[in-house]
Amino acid sequence: MNAKVSAAGAKADIGRALRVGVIGAGVMGSNHARVLAGLPGVLLIGIVDPLPEHRTRAIDLVGCRAFESLDQLFAEGIDAVTIAAPTHLHHEIALACIARNIHILVEKPVASTVEEGREIVAAAERAGVTLMVGHVERFNPAVAAIKKAISGEDILSIGITRVGPFPPRMSNVGVVIDLAVHDIDLIRWFTESDIVEVQPQLSSAVAEREDIALLQFRTASGVLAHINTNWLTPFKARNVTVATRGKYVMGDLLTRQVTECFGFKPDGSYSMRHLPVGHDEPLRAELIAFLDAVRSGKLPAVSGDEGVASLEIAIRCLESPARPAASTMRKGPRRIAG
């Protein structure tokens, strides 16, 4: 089935409720199911997870059916799925869904490797199914306000801080794949340009994998950007600053307050204003965008190629091995990076 046939089929069924499933009943997958269960024009068929405790939690939270295997979900007949399983399973699950002409949203990162990500993208293109990658931060109303504020501006630099305490759920990835990949995607999206230079500084202070990352980038358009991320800060912080030739925009992604400085004068004075920010739940907005793409056959908000491009940059950041944060001979208390 080619893309045109798939799009035509989606449009022909536009009045029918979409039969949707969720794969993975961890924290993220359970949230997917919760949101999908409340969307109009959607029939949540169920959620899949091999772990009984995960299935029980999903049933208690959402009240939907829970399946032990993919085949059980496939047997119910579904149009689309969201994949919120562990990253190392994305490739296998995505290809199984695509082989059955099922539209998919894959949580970030799209796959464990760039090669696997490209295979998913190629398979979706051949089958003519919608593939969207779940970079949910794009749907944060504060991020949307920043994007609107810098539209048409000559961007000079971007700074992003994404820090917090060590997450108890984390086991097989470090801060670059878990956190920084969000901001790599935002840098590419804000600038509408590829990242061409990467200068990573990584360290493992407490965790087995890198838990501190200071990342510097240059885009093809000449924008300088940096990301400061760690699991050592006792509180969460999510801040974005963007400098352009005409303005300076500051956004707090947690409080969703966005401030714009403009009208710079030779004497150093300038004007400042708070920008309007929406109140949508980012995950809800993301899932609505995915389902709209399924129904219309149009390109999704975050394409498979974009997801692979951000993954590729994240992996480039990991090419330099993480170093211990301090020598074992060092005396005195360990400082917390913020």
PDB file of C-alpha atoms in Angstrom, residues 77-323:
ATOM      1  CA  GLY A  77      -8.464  -4.813  15.027  1.00  0.00           C
ATOM      2  CA  ILE A  78      -6.824  -1.418  15.450  1.00  0.00           C
ATOM      3  CA  ASP A  79      -6.097   1.596  13.242  1.00  0.00           C
ATOM      4  CA  ALA A  80      -3.295   3.196  15.251  1.00  0.00           C
ATOM      5  CA  VAL A  81      -1.072   2.680  18.276  1.00  0.00           C
ATOM      6  CA  THR A  82       1.183   4.717  20.506  1.00  0.00           C
ATOM      7  CA  ILE A  83       4.411   2.956  21.487  1.00  0.00           C
ATOM      8  CA  ALA A  84       5.595   3.781  25.000  1.00  0.00           C
ATOM      9  CA  ALA A  85       7.589   0.607  25.593  1.00  0.00           C
ATOM     10  CA  PRO A  86      11.300   0.656  26.556  1.00  0.00           C
ATOM     11  CA  THR A  87      13.426   2.183  23.793  1.00  0.00           C
ATOM     12  CA  HIS A  88      15.247  -1.051  22.928  1.00  0.00           C
ATOM     13  CA  LEU A  89      11.879  -2.562  21.921  1.00  0.00           C
ATOM     14  CA  HIS A  90      10.766   0.299  19.654  1.00  0.00           C
ATOM     15  CA  HIS A  91      12.294  -1.162  16.485  1.00  0.00           C
ATOM     16  CA  GLU A  92      10.708  -4.600  16.800  1.00  0.00           C
ATOM     17  CA  ILE A  93       7.300  -3.284  17.862  1.00  0.00           C
ATOM     18  CA  ALA A  94       7.172  -0.518  15.251  1.00  0.00           C
ATOM     19  CA  LEU A  95       7.999  -2.899  12.398  1.00  0.00           C
ATOM     20  CA  ALA A  96       5.367  -5.378  13.607  1.00  0.00           C
ATOM     21  CA  CYS A  97       2.727  -2.624  13.586  1.00  0.00           C
ATOM     22  CA  ILE A  98       3.791  -1.231  10.219  1.00  0.00           C
ATOM     23  CA  ALA A  99       3.618  -4.732   8.693  1.00  0.00           C
ATOM     24  CA  ARG A 100      -0.097  -4.694   9.617  1.00  0.00           C
ATOM     25  CA  ASN A 101      -0.629  -1.185   8.163  1.00  0.00           C
ATOM     26  CA  ILE A 102      -1.145   0.299  11.631  1.00  0.00           C
ATOM     27  CA  HIS A 103      -0.321   3.994  12.107  1.00  0.00           C
ATOM     28  CA  ILE A 104       2.179   4.608  14.912  1.00  0.00           C
ATOM     29  CA  LEU A 105       3.347   7.277  17.312  1.00  0.00           C
ATOM     30  CA  VAL A 106       6.684   6.231  18.843  1.00  0.00           C
ATOM     31  CA  GLU A 107       7.851   7.871  22.048  1.00  0.00           C
ATOM     32  CA  LYS A 108      11.245   9.576  21.933  1.00  0.00           C
ATOM     33  CA  PRO A 109      13.869   8.478  21.179  1.00  0.00           C
ATOM     34  CA  VAL A 110      12.523   6.795  18.061  1.00  0.00           C
ATOM     35  CA  ALA A 111      14.907   3.836  18.472  1.00  0.00           C
ATOM     36  CA  SER A 112      18.105   2.696  20.188  1.00  0.00           C
ATOM     37  CA  THR A 113      20.275   3.363  17.132  1.00  0.00           C
ATOM     38  CA  VAL A 114      20.173   5.584  14.082  1.00  0.00           C
ATOM     39  CA  GLU A 115      20.137   2.508  11.846  1.00  0.00           C
ATOM     40  CA  GLU A 116      17.054   1.118  13.588  1.00  0.00           C
ATOM     41  CA  GLY A 117      15.377   4.514  13.381  1.00  0.00           C
ATOM     42  CA  ARG A 118      15.997   4.717   9.654  1.00  0.00           C
ATOM     43  CA  GLU A 119      14.604   1.219   9.179  1.00  0.00           C
ATOM     44  CA  ILE A 120      11.396   2.280  10.939  1.00  0.00           C
ATOM     45  CA  VAL A 121      11.122   5.388   8.760  1.00  0.00           C
ATOM     46  CA  ALA A 122      11.733   3.425   5.545  1.00  0.00           C
ATOM     47  CA  ALA A 123       9.206   0.743   6.486  1.00  0.00           C
ATOM     48  CA  ALA A 124       6.516   3.355   7.271  1.00  0.00           C
ATOM     49  CA  GLU A 125       7.131   5.095   3.950  1.00  0.00           C
ATOM     50  CA  ARG A 126       6.847   1.827   2.012  1.00  0.00           C
ATOM     51  CA  ALA A 127       3.627   0.899   3.793  1.00  0.00           C
ATOM     52  CA  GLY A 128       2.152   4.375   3.540  1.00  0.00           C
ATOM     53  CA  VAL A 129       1.345   4.586   7.249  1.00  0.00           C
ATOM     54  CA  THR A 130       1.654   7.616   9.494  1.00  0.00           C
ATOM     55  CA  LEU A 131       4.786   7.659  11.667  1.00  0.00           C
ATOM     56  CA  MET A 132       5.124  10.370  14.301  1.00  0.00           C
ATOM     57  CA  VAL A 133       7.792  10.653  16.993  1.00  0.00           C
ATOM     58  CA  GLY A 134       6.720  11.706  20.483  1.00  0.00           C
ATOM     59  CA  HIS A 135       8.787  14.810  21.172  1.00  0.00           C
ATOM     60  CA  VAL A 136       6.121  16.099  23.531  1.00  0.00           C
ATOM     61  CA  GLU A 137       8.010  19.248  24.549  1.00  0.00           C
ATOM     62  CA  ARG A 138       7.112  20.829  21.202  1.00  0.00           C
ATOM     63  CA  PHE A 139       3.514  20.826  22.431  1.00  0.00           C
ATOM     64  CA  ASN A 140       4.294  22.611  25.691  1.00  0.00           C
ATOM     65  CA  PRO A 141       2.343  25.907  25.438  1.00  0.00           C
ATOM     66  CA  ALA A 142       5.415  27.832  26.654  1.00  0.00           C
ATOM     67  CA  VAL A 143       7.532  26.315  23.872  1.00  0.00           C
ATOM     68  CA  ALA A 144       4.837  27.211  21.353  1.00  0.00           C
ATOM     69  CA  ALA A 145       4.873  30.806  22.632  1.00  0.00           C
ATOM     70  CA  ILE A 146       8.673  30.973  22.264  1.00  0.00           C
ATOM     71  CA  LYS A 147       8.484  29.554  18.755  1.00  0.00           C
ATOM     72  CA  LYS A 148       5.899  32.187  17.791  1.00  0.00           C
ATOM     73  CA  ALA A 149       7.930  35.007  19.366  1.00  0.00           C
ATOM     74  CA  ILE A 150      11.086  34.170  17.392  1.00  0.00           C
ATOM     75  CA  SER A 151       9.348  33.445  14.095  1.00  0.00           C
ATOM     76  CA  GLY A 152      11.010  35.472  11.355  1.00  0.00           C
ATOM     77  CA  GLU A 153      13.757  36.680  13.707  1.00  0.00           C
ATOM     78  CA  ASP A 154      17.483  36.394  13.066  1.00  0.00           C
ATOM     79  CA  ILE A 155      18.366  33.941  15.831  1.00  0.00           C
ATOM     80  CA  LEU A 156      21.840  34.305  17.335  1.00  0.00           C
ATOM     81  CA  SER A 157      21.960  31.886  20.257  1.00  0.00           C
ATOM     82  CA  ILE A 158      19.857  29.453  22.275  1.00  0.00           C
ATOM     83  CA  GLY A 159      20.439  28.306  25.836  1.00  0.00           C
ATOM     84  CA  ILE A 160      18.479  25.491  27.494  1.00  0.00           C
ATOM     85  CA  THR A 161      18.673  24.196  31.058  1.00  0.00           C
ATOM     86  CA  ARG A 162      16.950  20.909  31.904  1.00  0.00           C
ATOM     87  CA  VAL A 163      18.007  19.609  35.319  1.00  0.00           C
ATOM     88  CA  GLY A 164      16.558  17.670  38.217  1.00  0.00           C
ATOM     89  CA  PRO A 165      17.065  14.826  40.703  1.00  0.00           C
ATOM     90  CA  PHE A 166      17.922  11.296  39.645  1.00  0.00           C
ATOM     91  CA  PRO A 167      14.734   9.555  38.429  1.00  0.00           C
ATOM     92  CA  PRO A 168      14.128   6.211  40.187  1.00  0.00           C
ATOM     93  CA  ARG A 169      12.660   4.728  36.972  1.00  0.00           C
ATOM     94  CA  MET A 170      15.891   5.256  35.016  1.00  0.00           C
ATOM     95  CA  SER A 171      18.133   2.276  34.338  1.00  0.00           C
ATOM     96  CA  ASN A 172      19.600   1.923  30.870  1.00  0.00           C
ATOM     97  CA  VAL A 173      20.243   5.449  29.557  1.00  0.00           C
ATOM     98  CA  GLY A 174      21.883   8.640  30.783  1.00  0.00           C
ATOM     99  CA  VAL A 175      20.826  12.274  30.719  1.00  0.00           C
ATOM    100  CA  VAL A 176      21.633  12.801  27.033  1.00  0.00           C
ATOM    101  CA  ILE A 177      19.094  10.272  25.746  1.00  0.00           C
ATOM    102  CA  ASP A 178      16.573  10.807  28.542  1.00  0.00           C
ATOM    103  CA  LEU A 179      16.644  14.607  28.791  1.00  0.00           C
ATOM    104  CA  ALA A 180      18.880  16.388  26.289  1.00  0.00           C
ATOM    105  CA  VAL A 181      17.252  14.764  23.249  1.00  0.00           C
ATOM    106  CA  HIS A 182      14.182  16.910  24.022  1.00  0.00           C
ATOM    107  CA  ASP A 183      16.265  20.054  23.676  1.00  0.00           C
ATOM    108  CA  ILE A 184      18.241  18.882  20.668  1.00  0.00           C
ATOM    109  CA  ASP A 185      14.872  18.586  18.941  1.00  0.00           C
ATOM    110  CA  LEU A 186      13.857  22.062  20.150  1.00  0.00           C
ATOM    111  CA  ILE A 187      17.088  23.626  18.844  1.00  0.00           C
ATOM    112  CA  ARG A 188      16.498  22.080  15.420  1.00  0.00           C
ATOM    113  CA  TRP A 189      12.834  23.145  15.496  1.00  0.00           C
ATOM    114  CA  PHE A 190      13.467  26.713  16.675  1.00  0.00           C
ATOM    115  CA  THR A 191      16.194  27.320  14.097  1.00  0.00           C
ATOM    116  CA  GLU A 192      14.675  25.172  11.323  1.00  0.00           C
ATOM    117  CA  SER A 193      18.269  24.148  10.665  1.00  0.00           C
ATOM    118  CA  ASP A 194      20.404  21.050  11.093  1.00  0.00           C
ATOM    119  CA  ILE A 195      23.045  20.812  13.816  1.00  0.00           C
ATOM    120  CA  VAL A 196      26.460  20.546  12.154  1.00  0.00           C
ATOM    121  CA  GLU A 197      28.895  20.881  15.073  1.00  0.00           C
ATOM    122  CA  VAL A 198      28.761  19.114  18.439  1.00  0.00           C
ATOM    123  CA  GLN A 199      31.012  19.756  21.452  1.00  0.00           C
ATOM    124  CA  PRO A 200      29.961  17.555  24.384  1.00  0.00           C
ATOM    125  CA  GLN A 201      31.290  17.519  27.928  1.00  0.00           C
ATOM    126  CA  LEU A 202      30.007  14.502  29.863  1.00  0.00           C
ATOM    127  CA  SER A 203      30.576  13.175  33.353  1.00  0.00           C
ATOM    128  CA  SER A 204      29.334  10.337  35.561  1.00  0.00           C
ATOM    129  CA  ALA A 205      29.210  11.610  39.131  1.00  0.00           C
ATOM    130  CA  VAL A 206      26.733   9.230  40.761  1.00  0.00           C
ATOM    131  CA  ALA A 207      25.084   7.086  38.088  1.00  0.00           C
ATOM    132  CA  GLU A 208      26.682   4.393  35.941  1.00  0.00           C
ATOM    133  CA  ARG A 209      25.967   6.400  32.798  1.00  0.00           C
ATOM    134  CA  GLU A 210      26.464  10.109  32.261  1.00  0.00           C
ATOM    135  CA  ASP A 211      24.476  12.184  34.737  1.00  0.00           C
ATOM    136  CA  ILE A 212      25.992  15.572  33.832  1.00  0.00           C
ATOM    137  CA  ALA A 213      26.101  16.904  30.282  1.00  0.00           C
ATOM    138  CA  LEU A 214      27.184  20.313  29.013  1.00  0.00           C
ATOM    139  CA  LEU A 215      26.556  20.305  25.272  1.00  0.00           C
ATOM    140  CA  GLN A 216      27.469  22.986  22.737  1.00  0.00           C
ATOM    141  CA  PHE A 217      26.219  23.119  19.161  1.00  0.00           C
ATOM    142  CA  ARG A 218      26.391  25.129  15.980  1.00  0.00           C
ATOM    143  CA  THR A 219      23.612  24.872  13.391  1.00  0.00           C
ATOM    144  CA  ALA A 220      24.017  25.066   9.635  1.00  0.00           C
ATOM    145  CA  SER A 221      22.441  28.534   9.837  1.00  0.00           C
ATOM    146  CA  GLY A 222      25.180  29.699  12.246  1.00  0.00           C
ATOM    147  CA  VAL A 223      23.186  29.672  15.493  1.00  0.00           C
ATOM    148  CA  LEU A 224      25.188  28.844  18.626  1.00  0.00           C
ATOM    149  CA  ALA A 225      23.341  26.746  21.217  1.00  0.00           C
ATOM    150  CA  HIS A 226      24.057  25.008  24.482  1.00  0.00           C
ATOM    151  CA  ILE A 227      22.265  22.544  26.738  1.00  0.00           C
ATOM    152  CA  ASN A 228      22.938  22.176  30.470  1.00  0.00           C
ATOM    153  CA  THR A 229      21.394  18.986  31.853  1.00  0.00           C
ATOM    154  CA  ASN A 230      21.963  16.792  34.882  1.00  0.00           C
ATOM    155  CA  TRP A 231      20.422  14.464  37.463  1.00  0.00           C
ATOM    156  CA  LEU A 232      22.207  16.104  40.383  1.00  0.00           C
ATOM    157  CA  THR A 233      20.008  19.147  40.985  1.00  0.00           C
ATOM    158  CA  PRO A 234      17.580  18.585  43.910  1.00  0.00           C
ATOM    159  CA  PHE A 235      14.725  20.314  42.070  1.00  0.00           C
ATOM    160  CA  LYS A 236      13.456  20.349  38.504  1.00  0.00           C
ATOM    161  CA  ALA A 237      14.251  23.318  36.251  1.00  0.00           C
ATOM    162  CA  ARG A 238      13.320  23.716  32.598  1.00  0.00           C
ATOM    163  CA  ASN A 239      14.406  27.058  31.125  1.00  0.00           C
ATOM    164  CA  VAL A 240      14.928  28.327  27.577  1.00  0.00           C
ATOM    165  CA  THR A 241      16.517  31.586  26.422  1.00  0.00           C
ATOM    166  CA  VAL A 242      16.733  32.733  22.814  1.00  0.00           C
ATOM    167  CA  ALA A 243      18.713  35.772  21.676  1.00  0.00           C
ATOM    168  CA  THR A 244      17.918  37.328  18.303  1.00  0.00           C
ATOM    169  CA  ARG A 245      19.053  40.596  16.731  1.00  0.00           C
ATOM    170  CA  GLY A 246      15.800  42.227  17.758  1.00  0.00           C
ATOM    171  CA  LYS A 247      14.759  40.606  21.024  1.00  0.00           C
ATOM    172  CA  TYR A 248      15.634  38.328  23.927  1.00  0.00           C
ATOM    173  CA  VAL A 249      13.071  35.688  24.904  1.00  0.00           C
ATOM    174  CA  MET A 250      13.042  33.824  28.230  1.00  0.00           C
ATOM    175  CA  GLY A 251      10.755  30.906  28.955  1.00  0.00           C
ATOM    176  CA  ASP A 252      10.131  28.740  32.014  1.00  0.00           C
ATOM    177  CA  LEU A 253       8.682  25.484  30.711  1.00  0.00           C
ATOM    178  CA  LEU A 254       7.407  24.433  34.150  1.00  0.00           C
ATOM    179  CA  THR A 255       5.604  27.622  35.219  1.00  0.00           C
ATOM    180  CA  ARG A 256       4.850  28.361  31.533  1.00  0.00           C
ATOM    181  CA  GLN A 257       5.855  31.994  31.834  1.00  0.00           C
ATOM    182  CA  VAL A 258       7.436  33.522  28.728  1.00  0.00           C
ATOM    183  CA  THR A 259       8.981  36.994  28.770  1.00  0.00           C
ATOM    184  CA  GLU A 260      10.196  39.042  25.817  1.00  0.00           C
ATOM    185  CA  CYS A 261      12.738  41.859  25.995  1.00  0.00           C
ATOM    186  CA  PHE A 262      12.784  44.225  23.014  1.00  0.00           C
ATOM    187  CA  GLY A 263      13.293  47.819  21.898  1.00  0.00           C
ATOM    188  CA  PHE A 264      16.961  47.980  22.912  1.00  0.00           C
ATOM    189  CA  LYS A 265      18.297  51.540  23.128  1.00  0.00           C
ATOM    190  CA  PRO A 266      21.911  52.823  22.998  1.00  0.00           C
ATOM    191  CA  ASP A 267      21.699  53.828  26.665  1.00  0.00           C
ATOM    192  CA  GLY A 268      21.008  50.197  27.654  1.00  0.00           C
ATOM    193  CA  SER A 269      17.282  50.612  28.275  1.00  0.00           C
ATOM    194  CA  TYR A 270      14.717  48.267  26.788  1.00  0.00           C
ATOM    195  CA  SER A 271      11.083  47.223  27.061  1.00  0.00           C
ATOM    196  CA  MET A 272       9.749  43.974  28.505  1.00  0.00           C
ATOM    197  CA  ARG A 273       6.445  42.130  28.324  1.00  0.00           C
ATOM    198  CA  HIS A 274       4.953  38.790  29.278  1.00  0.00           C
ATOM    199  CA  LEU A 275       3.636  36.813  26.317  1.00  0.00           C
ATOM    200  CA  PRO A 276       0.305  34.981  26.296  1.00  0.00           C
ATOM    201  CA  VAL A 277       0.689  31.248  26.881  1.00  0.00           C
ATOM    202  CA  GLY A 278      -1.969  28.569  26.399  1.00  0.00           C
ATOM    203  CA  HIS A 279      -3.094  25.988  28.930  1.00  0.00           C
ATOM    204  CA  ASP A 280      -3.231  22.760  26.910  1.00  0.00           C
ATOM    205  CA  GLU A 281      -1.827  19.541  28.343  1.00  0.00           C
ATOM    206  CA  PRO A 282       1.177  18.851  26.075  1.00  0.00           C
ATOM    207  CA  LEU A 283       0.501  15.108  25.806  1.00  0.00           C
ATOM    208  CA  ARG A 284      -3.119  15.707  24.881  1.00  0.00           C
ATOM    209  CA  ALA A 285      -2.112  18.210  22.177  1.00  0.00           C
ATOM    210  CA  GLU A 286       0.489  15.766  20.864  1.00  0.00           C
ATOM    211  CA  LEU A 287      -1.931  12.854  20.624  1.00  0.00           C
ATOM    212  CA  ILE A 288      -4.559  15.029  18.929  1.00  0.00           C
ATOM    213  CA  ALA A 289      -1.938  16.094  16.358  1.00  0.00           C
ATOM    214  CA  PHE A 290      -1.036  12.443  15.722  1.00  0.00           C
ATOM    215  CA  LEU A 291      -4.640  11.375  15.236  1.00  0.00           C
ATOM    216  CA  ASP A 292      -5.331  14.363  12.976  1.00  0.00           C
ATOM    217  CA  ALA A 293      -2.413  13.239  10.786  1.00  0.00           C
ATOM    218  CA  VAL A 294      -3.821   9.708  10.700  1.00  0.00           C
ATOM    219  CA  ARG A 295      -7.262  10.939   9.659  1.00  0.00           C
ATOM    220  CA  SER A 296      -6.044  13.422   7.049  1.00  0.00           C
ATOM    221  CA  GLY A 297      -3.053  11.540   5.649  1.00  0.00           C
ATOM    222  CA  LYS A 298      -0.985  14.718   6.032  1.00  0.00           C
ATOM    223  CA  LEU A 299       2.562  14.860   7.376  1.00  0.00           C
ATOM    224  CA  PRO A 300       2.697  14.513  11.174  1.00  0.00           C
ATOM    225  CA  ALA A 301       3.872  17.329  13.438  1.00  0.00           C
ATOM    226  CA  VAL A 302       7.129  15.484  14.231  1.00  0.00           C
ATOM    227  CA  SER A 303       8.209  13.244  11.377  1.00  0.00           C
ATOM    228  CA  GLY A 304      10.233  10.076  11.615  1.00  0.00           C
ATOM    229  CA  ASP A 305      13.124  11.794   9.853  1.00  0.00           C
ATOM    230  CA  GLU A 306      13.123  14.559  12.482  1.00  0.00           C
ATOM    231  CA  GLY A 307      13.141  11.997  15.266  1.00  0.00           C
ATOM    232  CA  VAL A 308      16.080  10.159  13.705  1.00  0.00           C
ATOM    233  CA  ALA A 309      17.991  13.429  13.177  1.00  0.00           C
ATOM    234  CA  SER A 310      17.685  14.349  16.870  1.00  0.00           C
ATOM    235  CA  LEU A 311      18.683  10.831  17.913  1.00  0.00           C
ATOM    236  CA  GLU A 312      21.736  11.014  15.661  1.00  0.00           C
ATOM    237  CA  ILE A 313      22.914  14.239  17.316  1.00  0.00           C
ATOM    238  CA  ALA A 314      22.323  12.767  20.785  1.00  0.00           C
ATOM    239  CA  ILE A 315      24.407   9.717  19.909  1.00  0.00           C
ATOM    240  CA  ARG A 316      27.178  11.967  18.560  1.00  0.00           C
ATOM    241  CA  CYS A 317      27.217  13.633  21.971  1.00  0.00           C
ATOM    242  CA  LEU A 318      27.872  10.240  23.541  1.00  0.00           C
ATOM    243  CA  GLU A 319      30.811   9.351  21.304  1.00  0.00           C
ATOM    244  CA  SER A 320      33.206  10.812  23.896  1.00  0.00           C
ATOM    245  CA  PRO A 321      33.209   8.524  26.948  1.00  0.00           C
ATOM    246  CA  ALA A 322      31.881   9.941  30.207  1.00  0.00           C
ATOM    247  CA  ARG A 323      34.506  10.712  32.823  1.00  0.00           C
TER     248      ARG A 323
END
